[in-house]
Amino acid sequence: MKSTILYSILSCMALFTVGCSSSSDDTNTALPHKGAKTVLMQNVADNLPELQSVEKDSMWSVTDGVSVTEVKMVFRTYNTHMLIAEIDLTKGVTLTPSCADNAELPTKLQPLTEQMQALEKAGKTVYAGINGDFFGKGKDGYQSMNVFVKDGKVIKDTYTAGNEGMIIKLKNGDIRIVHPRFFKSYSADIQEAVGGFHALITDGEPNELLAVNDLTMKFNARTFVGLSQDNKKCYLFVVDGGQDDFSKGMRVEDAISICKYAGCHNAVNLDGGASSTFATKDSKGTINVLNKPSNGEQQPVFNGLVVIKKG
């Protein structure tokens, strides 16, 4: 009799232990859409095995046609912080390049928020922005590594070998992502262009020919941009990195996966690391950095890609 009672007690204790042994990751993964609440992140979470759980995904509107989603998630096994701007290009907003002091011929670096303020002083209504192309220093000052066209003026019409994408705005207002080798064929119709580096997705096909090096394979802060198949919706992404407790970052192949399931038909990787910056203008008219740059503060960059009021 005593042995039967003891067995029953031990069995109940074992069941209780098993029931309480699941980790928080298991619990979050069991939640619908791994905890994601926004439609954008639900689609990413449902299709991306590397995304373990979504701790937070909150979305708000900056203006009609521009919304921002802030995401805190466990990606692979790392804490990851990401910001995504969704831009409906049919809603009276468009993209434009920025540069230091909105200069006609830029040769210096400047933080993105100051570049956005310079656009405002020039009469543009800005809403959001990200850092742009990789850059280097030449004999005449700093320059982009890829093609750069601003206000119809060609500032640079060449690109460094390995650069596989650029964002262009045609004179009719249409936005495209194309390979810089097509610049000359588009040049008569290009109003503005900001170059990028790695092609992430081209005509719906993920890039499976990425170079294997530290730039692509290390976890790092990332900035990238994508367009929907009809080119009417644009996505601006910034993933924080280099801060293990807050955000580890991503590899370039991870950025490809995020773009794919966010709805991008074409996408290109921009400058990352300490340059990665995501800024928006608040209701009081102040331009704020929303991400956490890996160097502790926003770094000067050569150019940016900014969402402005059309017209």
Short mmCIF file of C-alpha atoms in Angstrom, two decimals:
data_model
loop_
_atom_site.label_atom_id
_atom_site.label_comp_id
_atom_site.label_asym_id
_atom_site.label_seq_id
_atom_site.Cartn_x
_atom_site.Cartn_y
_atom_site.Cartn_z
CA MET A 1 0.00 0.00 0.00
CA LYS A 2 2.78 2.41 0.98
CA SER A 3 4.72 1.58 -2.19
CA THR A 4 1.62 2.28 -4.33
CA ILE A 5 1.14 5.68 -2.71
CA LEU A 6 4.82 6.50 -3.10
CA TYR A 7 4.74 5.51 -6.78
CA SER A 8 1.71 7.74 -7.36
CA ILE A 9 3.43 10.71 -5.71
CA LEU A 10 6.62 10.21 -7.73
CA SER A 11 4.62 9.90 -10.97
CA CYS A 12 2.80 13.17 -10.31
CA MET A 13 6.09 14.91 -9.52
CA ALA A 14 7.58 13.65 -12.78
CA LEU A 15 4.64 14.91 -14.80
CA PHE A 16 4.84 18.30 -13.09
CA THR A 17 8.55 18.52 -13.84
CA VAL A 18 8.05 17.68 -17.52
CA GLY A 19 5.24 20.18 -17.80
CA CYS A 20 7.42 22.96 -16.41
CA SER A 21 10.61 22.14 -18.28
CA SER A 22 9.90 23.90 -21.58
CA SER A 23 12.15 26.91 -22.24
CA SER A 24 10.91 30.40 -23.04
CA ASP A 25 12.09 29.81 -26.62
CA ASP A 26 9.82 26.75 -26.88
CA THR A 27 6.93 28.73 -25.44
CA ASN A 28 7.46 31.65 -27.84
CA THR A 29 7.89 29.34 -30.81
CA ALA A 30 4.59 27.66 -29.93
CA LEU A 31 2.79 30.99 -30.08
CA PRO A 32 0.98 31.80 -33.36
CA HIS A 33 3.48 33.28 -35.83
CA LYS A 34 6.22 32.84 -33.17
CA GLY A 35 4.76 35.83 -31.34
CA ALA A 36 4.63 38.23 -34.31
CA LYS A 37 1.62 40.56 -34.38
CA THR A 38 2.08 42.61 -37.55
CA VAL A 39 1.19 41.10 -40.93
CA LEU A 40 4.67 41.87 -42.23
CA MET A 41 6.47 40.01 -39.46
CA GLN A 42 3.94 37.18 -39.33
CA ASN A 43 4.82 36.31 -42.91
CA VAL A 44 8.54 36.48 -42.14
CA ALA A 45 8.17 34.40 -38.97
CA ASP A 46 5.99 31.76 -40.60
CA ASN A 47 8.47 31.17 -43.43
CA LEU A 48 11.88 31.71 -41.86
CA PRO A 49 13.12 28.86 -39.64
CA GLU A 50 16.09 30.91 -38.43
CA LEU A 51 13.70 33.31 -36.72
CA GLN A 52 13.13 31.67 -33.33
CA SER A 53 10.72 34.13 -31.70
CA VAL A 54 9.43 37.68 -31.99
CA GLU A 55 9.55 39.47 -28.66
CA LYS A 56 8.14 42.75 -30.04
CA ASP A 57 6.90 44.05 -33.38
CA SER A 58 5.10 47.36 -33.12
CA MET A 59 4.04 49.45 -36.11
CA TRP A 60 3.15 53.13 -36.35
CA SER A 61 2.43 55.63 -39.10
CA VAL A 62 4.83 58.47 -39.86
CA THR A 63 2.55 59.94 -42.53
CA ASP A 64 0.06 58.61 -45.07
CA GLY A 65 1.95 55.99 -47.03
CA VAL A 66 4.87 55.64 -44.61
CA SER A 67 4.81 53.24 -41.66
CA VAL A 68 7.59 51.96 -39.42
CA THR A 69 7.80 48.57 -37.72
CA GLU A 70 10.22 48.04 -34.84
CA VAL A 71 11.17 44.42 -34.25
CA LYS A 72 12.91 42.73 -31.35
CA MET A 73 13.44 39.06 -32.05
CA VAL A 74 15.64 36.03 -31.48
CA PHE A 75 17.22 35.37 -34.86
CA ARG A 76 19.16 32.13 -35.05
CA THR A 77 20.17 32.18 -31.37
CA TYR A 78 20.88 35.90 -31.05
CA ASN A 79 19.01 38.96 -29.85
CA THR A 80 18.28 41.07 -32.92
CA HIS A 81 16.80 44.56 -33.31
CA MET A 82 15.44 45.66 -36.69
CA LEU A 83 13.53 48.64 -38.08
CA ILE A 84 11.53 48.47 -41.30
CA ALA A 85 9.93 51.38 -43.15
CA GLU A 86 7.15 50.42 -45.56
CA ILE A 87 6.57 53.08 -48.20
CA ASP A 88 3.51 53.08 -50.45
CA LEU A 89 4.79 54.98 -53.48
CA THR A 90 1.22 55.59 -54.69
CA LYS A 91 0.44 57.77 -51.64
CA GLY A 92 2.18 61.03 -52.48
CA VAL A 93 5.63 60.09 -51.19
CA THR A 94 8.84 59.21 -53.00
CA LEU A 95 12.56 58.63 -52.46
CA THR A 96 15.43 61.06 -52.94
CA PRO A 97 19.17 60.97 -52.21
CA SER A 98 20.73 63.06 -49.48
CA CYS A 99 24.32 64.21 -49.04
CA ALA A 100 26.35 66.57 -46.85
CA ASP A 101 24.73 70.05 -46.79
CA ASN A 102 22.67 69.04 -49.85
CA ALA A 103 25.70 70.12 -51.89
CA GLU A 104 25.60 70.12 -55.66
CA LEU A 105 28.96 68.35 -55.74
CA PRO A 106 29.41 66.58 -52.38
CA THR A 107 32.93 65.71 -51.19
CA LYS A 108 32.52 65.30 -47.44
CA LEU A 109 30.74 63.12 -44.91
CA GLN A 110 27.89 64.14 -42.62
CA PRO A 111 25.49 62.33 -40.24
CA LEU A 112 22.24 61.26 -41.90
CA THR A 113 20.03 63.44 -39.69
CA GLU A 114 22.00 66.54 -40.74
CA GLN A 115 21.68 65.54 -44.38
CA MET A 116 17.91 65.23 -43.89
CA GLN A 117 17.80 68.65 -42.23
CA ALA A 118 19.66 70.09 -45.23
CA LEU A 119 16.96 68.67 -47.52
CA GLU A 120 14.31 70.35 -45.37
CA LYS A 121 16.13 73.68 -45.66
CA ALA A 122 16.08 73.18 -49.43
CA GLY A 123 12.27 72.95 -49.34
CA LYS A 124 11.72 69.19 -49.14
CA THR A 125 9.36 67.63 -46.61
CA VAL A 126 11.23 64.65 -45.18
CA TYR A 127 9.69 61.71 -43.34
CA ALA A 128 12.30 58.97 -42.94
CA GLY A 129 15.74 57.99 -44.14
CA ILE A 130 18.52 55.42 -44.10
CA ASN A 131 22.23 55.65 -44.87
CA GLY A 132 23.22 54.96 -48.46
CA ASP A 133 26.20 53.68 -50.40
CA PHE A 134 29.65 52.53 -49.33
CA PHE A 135 32.19 55.31 -49.76
CA GLY A 136 35.89 56.03 -49.97
CA LYS A 137 38.27 58.97 -50.06
CA GLY A 138 39.96 60.16 -53.24
CA LYS A 139 42.19 63.09 -54.09
CA ASP A 140 39.21 65.46 -54.28
CA GLY A 141 37.49 64.26 -51.12
CA TYR A 142 34.99 61.53 -50.35
CA GLN A 143 32.93 59.82 -53.03
CA SER A 144 30.47 56.95 -53.31
CA MET A 145 31.72 53.56 -54.44
CA ASN A 146 28.85 53.21 -56.90
CA VAL A 147 26.84 55.44 -59.23
CA PHE A 148 25.37 58.62 -57.72
CA VAL A 149 22.88 60.97 -59.40
CA LYS A 150 21.18 63.83 -57.55
CA ASP A 151 18.61 66.34 -58.82
CA GLY A 152 19.29 65.18 -62.38
CA LYS A 153 23.02 65.83 -62.06
CA VAL A 154 25.38 62.88 -62.53
CA ILE A 155 27.91 63.07 -59.69
CA LYS A 156 29.47 59.67 -60.39
CA ASP A 157 28.76 57.38 -63.35
CA THR A 158 31.15 54.51 -62.55
CA TYR A 159 31.06 51.71 -60.02
CA THR A 160 33.57 49.49 -58.27
CA ALA A 161 33.82 45.87 -59.40
CA GLY A 162 31.51 43.68 -57.33
CA ASN A 163 28.81 46.31 -56.89
CA GLU A 164 25.61 44.65 -58.07
CA GLY A 165 22.73 47.05 -57.48
CA MET A 166 21.52 50.63 -57.44
CA ILE A 167 18.24 52.35 -56.65
CA ILE A 168 17.13 54.70 -59.40
CA LYS A 169 14.29 57.19 -59.74
CA LEU A 170 13.27 57.85 -63.32
CA LYS A 171 12.15 61.25 -64.56
CA ASN A 172 8.54 60.00 -64.57
CA GLY A 173 8.88 59.25 -60.84
CA ASP A 174 9.10 55.46 -61.07
CA ILE A 175 11.53 53.72 -58.67
CA ARG A 176 13.62 50.72 -59.77
CA ILE A 177 16.46 48.56 -58.48
CA VAL A 178 18.83 47.56 -61.28
CA HIS A 179 22.43 46.49 -61.79
CA PRO A 180 24.79 49.47 -62.28
CA ARG A 181 25.94 48.01 -65.60
CA PHE A 182 22.58 49.21 -66.95
CA PHE A 183 23.25 52.80 -65.92
CA LYS A 184 24.13 53.99 -69.42
CA SER A 185 21.04 52.44 -70.95
CA TYR A 186 18.88 54.21 -68.34
CA SER A 187 20.94 57.41 -68.06
CA ALA A 188 18.76 59.60 -70.29
CA ASP A 189 15.76 58.81 -68.06
CA ILE A 190 17.39 58.81 -64.62
CA GLN A 191 16.58 61.71 -62.31
CA GLU A 192 18.32 60.28 -59.22
CA ALA A 193 20.34 57.21 -58.24
CA VAL A 194 21.96 55.80 -55.11
CA GLY A 195 24.30 52.86 -55.44
CA GLY A 196 24.46 49.71 -53.34
CA PHE A 197 26.75 46.71 -53.09
CA HIS A 198 25.44 43.12 -53.06
CA ALA A 199 22.34 42.18 -54.99
CA LEU A 200 20.05 40.44 -52.51
CA ILE A 201 17.12 39.56 -54.76
CA THR A 202 16.93 40.07 -58.53
CA ASP A 203 13.57 39.69 -60.28
CA GLY A 204 12.33 37.44 -57.51
CA GLU A 205 15.43 35.22 -57.37
CA PRO A 206 17.58 35.28 -54.22
CA ASN A 207 21.29 35.82 -54.84
CA GLU A 208 22.96 32.41 -54.49
CA LEU A 209 26.37 33.63 -55.69
CA LEU A 210 27.43 35.76 -52.73
CA ALA A 211 31.15 36.08 -52.20
CA VAL A 212 32.28 34.22 -49.09
CA ASN A 213 34.26 36.75 -47.05
CA ASP A 214 34.14 38.70 -43.80
CA LEU A 215 31.88 41.35 -45.31
CA THR A 216 29.14 38.85 -46.16
CA MET A 217 29.56 36.13 -43.54
CA LYS A 218 30.15 38.03 -40.31
CA PHE A 219 27.22 39.08 -38.14
CA ASN A 220 27.07 42.83 -38.49
CA ALA A 221 24.75 45.81 -38.58
CA ARG A 222 23.04 45.92 -41.98
CA THR A 223 21.16 48.43 -44.12
CA PHE A 224 19.26 47.23 -47.18
CA VAL A 225 16.38 48.26 -49.42
CA GLY A 226 13.80 46.37 -51.47
CA LEU A 227 10.92 46.87 -53.87
CA SER A 228 7.76 44.89 -54.50
CA GLN A 229 7.19 43.23 -57.86
CA ASP A 230 5.05 46.12 -59.12
CA ASN A 231 7.59 48.70 -57.81
CA LYS A 232 4.82 50.45 -55.89
CA LYS A 233 5.97 49.51 -52.39
CA CYS A 234 9.45 50.14 -51.02
CA TYR A 235 10.99 48.65 -47.89
CA LEU A 236 13.88 50.23 -45.97
CA PHE A 237 15.61 47.95 -43.47
CA VAL A 238 18.17 48.62 -40.74
CA VAL A 239 19.39 45.79 -38.49
CA ASP A 240 21.50 46.81 -35.50
CA GLY A 241 24.66 44.85 -34.83
CA GLY A 242 27.85 44.56 -32.83
CA GLN A 243 25.99 44.68 -29.49
CA ASP A 244 25.44 41.11 -28.38
CA ASP A 245 23.07 41.84 -25.48
CA PHE A 246 20.95 44.13 -27.66
CA SER A 247 21.46 43.07 -31.28
CA LYS A 248 24.06 40.74 -32.78
CA GLY A 249 23.37 41.69 -36.38
CA MET A 250 22.97 39.56 -39.48
CA ARG A 251 24.90 38.00 -42.31
CA VAL A 252 24.12 39.13 -45.85
CA GLU A 253 22.39 35.83 -46.59
CA ASP A 254 20.07 36.52 -43.64
CA ALA A 255 19.18 39.89 -45.16
CA ILE A 256 18.23 38.03 -48.35
CA SER A 257 15.80 35.85 -46.40
CA ILE A 258 14.24 38.80 -44.59
CA CYS A 259 13.71 40.60 -47.92
CA LYS A 260 12.19 37.55 -49.56
CA TYR A 261 9.52 37.00 -46.93
CA ALA A 262 8.85 40.71 -46.41
CA GLY A 263 7.69 40.86 -50.05
CA CYS A 264 10.68 42.19 -51.98
CA HIS A 265 11.02 41.25 -55.66
CA ASN A 266 14.29 43.18 -56.01
CA ALA A 267 16.61 44.20 -53.18
CA VAL A 268 20.13 45.49 -52.65
CA ASN A 269 22.51 45.70 -49.69
CA LEU A 270 23.76 49.17 -48.70
CA ASP A 271 26.60 50.26 -46.40
CA GLY A 272 26.40 48.63 -42.98
CA GLY A 273 28.34 48.37 -39.75
CA ALA A 274 28.77 51.69 -37.95
CA SER A 275 27.17 53.49 -40.92
CA SER A 276 23.79 51.78 -40.46
CA THR A 277 21.32 54.53 -39.53
CA PHE A 278 17.52 54.72 -39.48
CA ALA A 279 15.90 58.12 -38.82
CA THR A 280 12.37 59.53 -38.90
CA LYS A 281 10.76 62.90 -38.27
CA ASP A 282 8.37 63.01 -35.32
CA SER A 283 5.12 64.94 -34.92
CA LYS A 284 7.05 67.94 -33.53
CA GLY A 285 9.24 68.13 -36.63
CA THR A 286 12.37 66.72 -34.96
CA ILE A 287 14.45 64.21 -36.90
CA ASN A 288 15.47 61.35 -34.61
CA VAL A 289 17.71 58.31 -34.96
CA LEU A 290 15.62 55.26 -34.04
CA ASN A 291 18.24 52.53 -34.21
CA LYS A 292 21.26 52.04 -31.96
CA PRO A 293 24.40 52.55 -34.10
CA SER A 294 27.18 50.12 -33.27
CA ASN A 295 29.70 52.88 -32.46
CA GLY A 296 27.39 54.39 -29.87
CA GLU A 297 26.29 57.34 -32.01
CA GLN A 298 25.43 57.96 -35.63
CA GLN A 299 28.44 58.14 -37.90
CA PRO A 300 29.02 60.57 -40.77
CA VAL A 301 28.16 58.98 -44.13
CA PHE A 302 28.51 60.06 -47.73
CA ASN A 303 24.89 59.82 -48.82
CA GLY A 304 21.48 58.59 -47.77
CA LEU A 305 18.14 57.45 -49.15
CA VAL A 306 15.32 59.63 -47.83
CA VAL A 307 11.53 59.42 -48.00
CA ILE A 308 10.03 62.81 -48.91
CA LYS A 309 6.69 64.31 -49.91
CA LYS A 310 6.19 64.03 -53.64
CA GLY A 311 6.06 67.19 -55.71
#
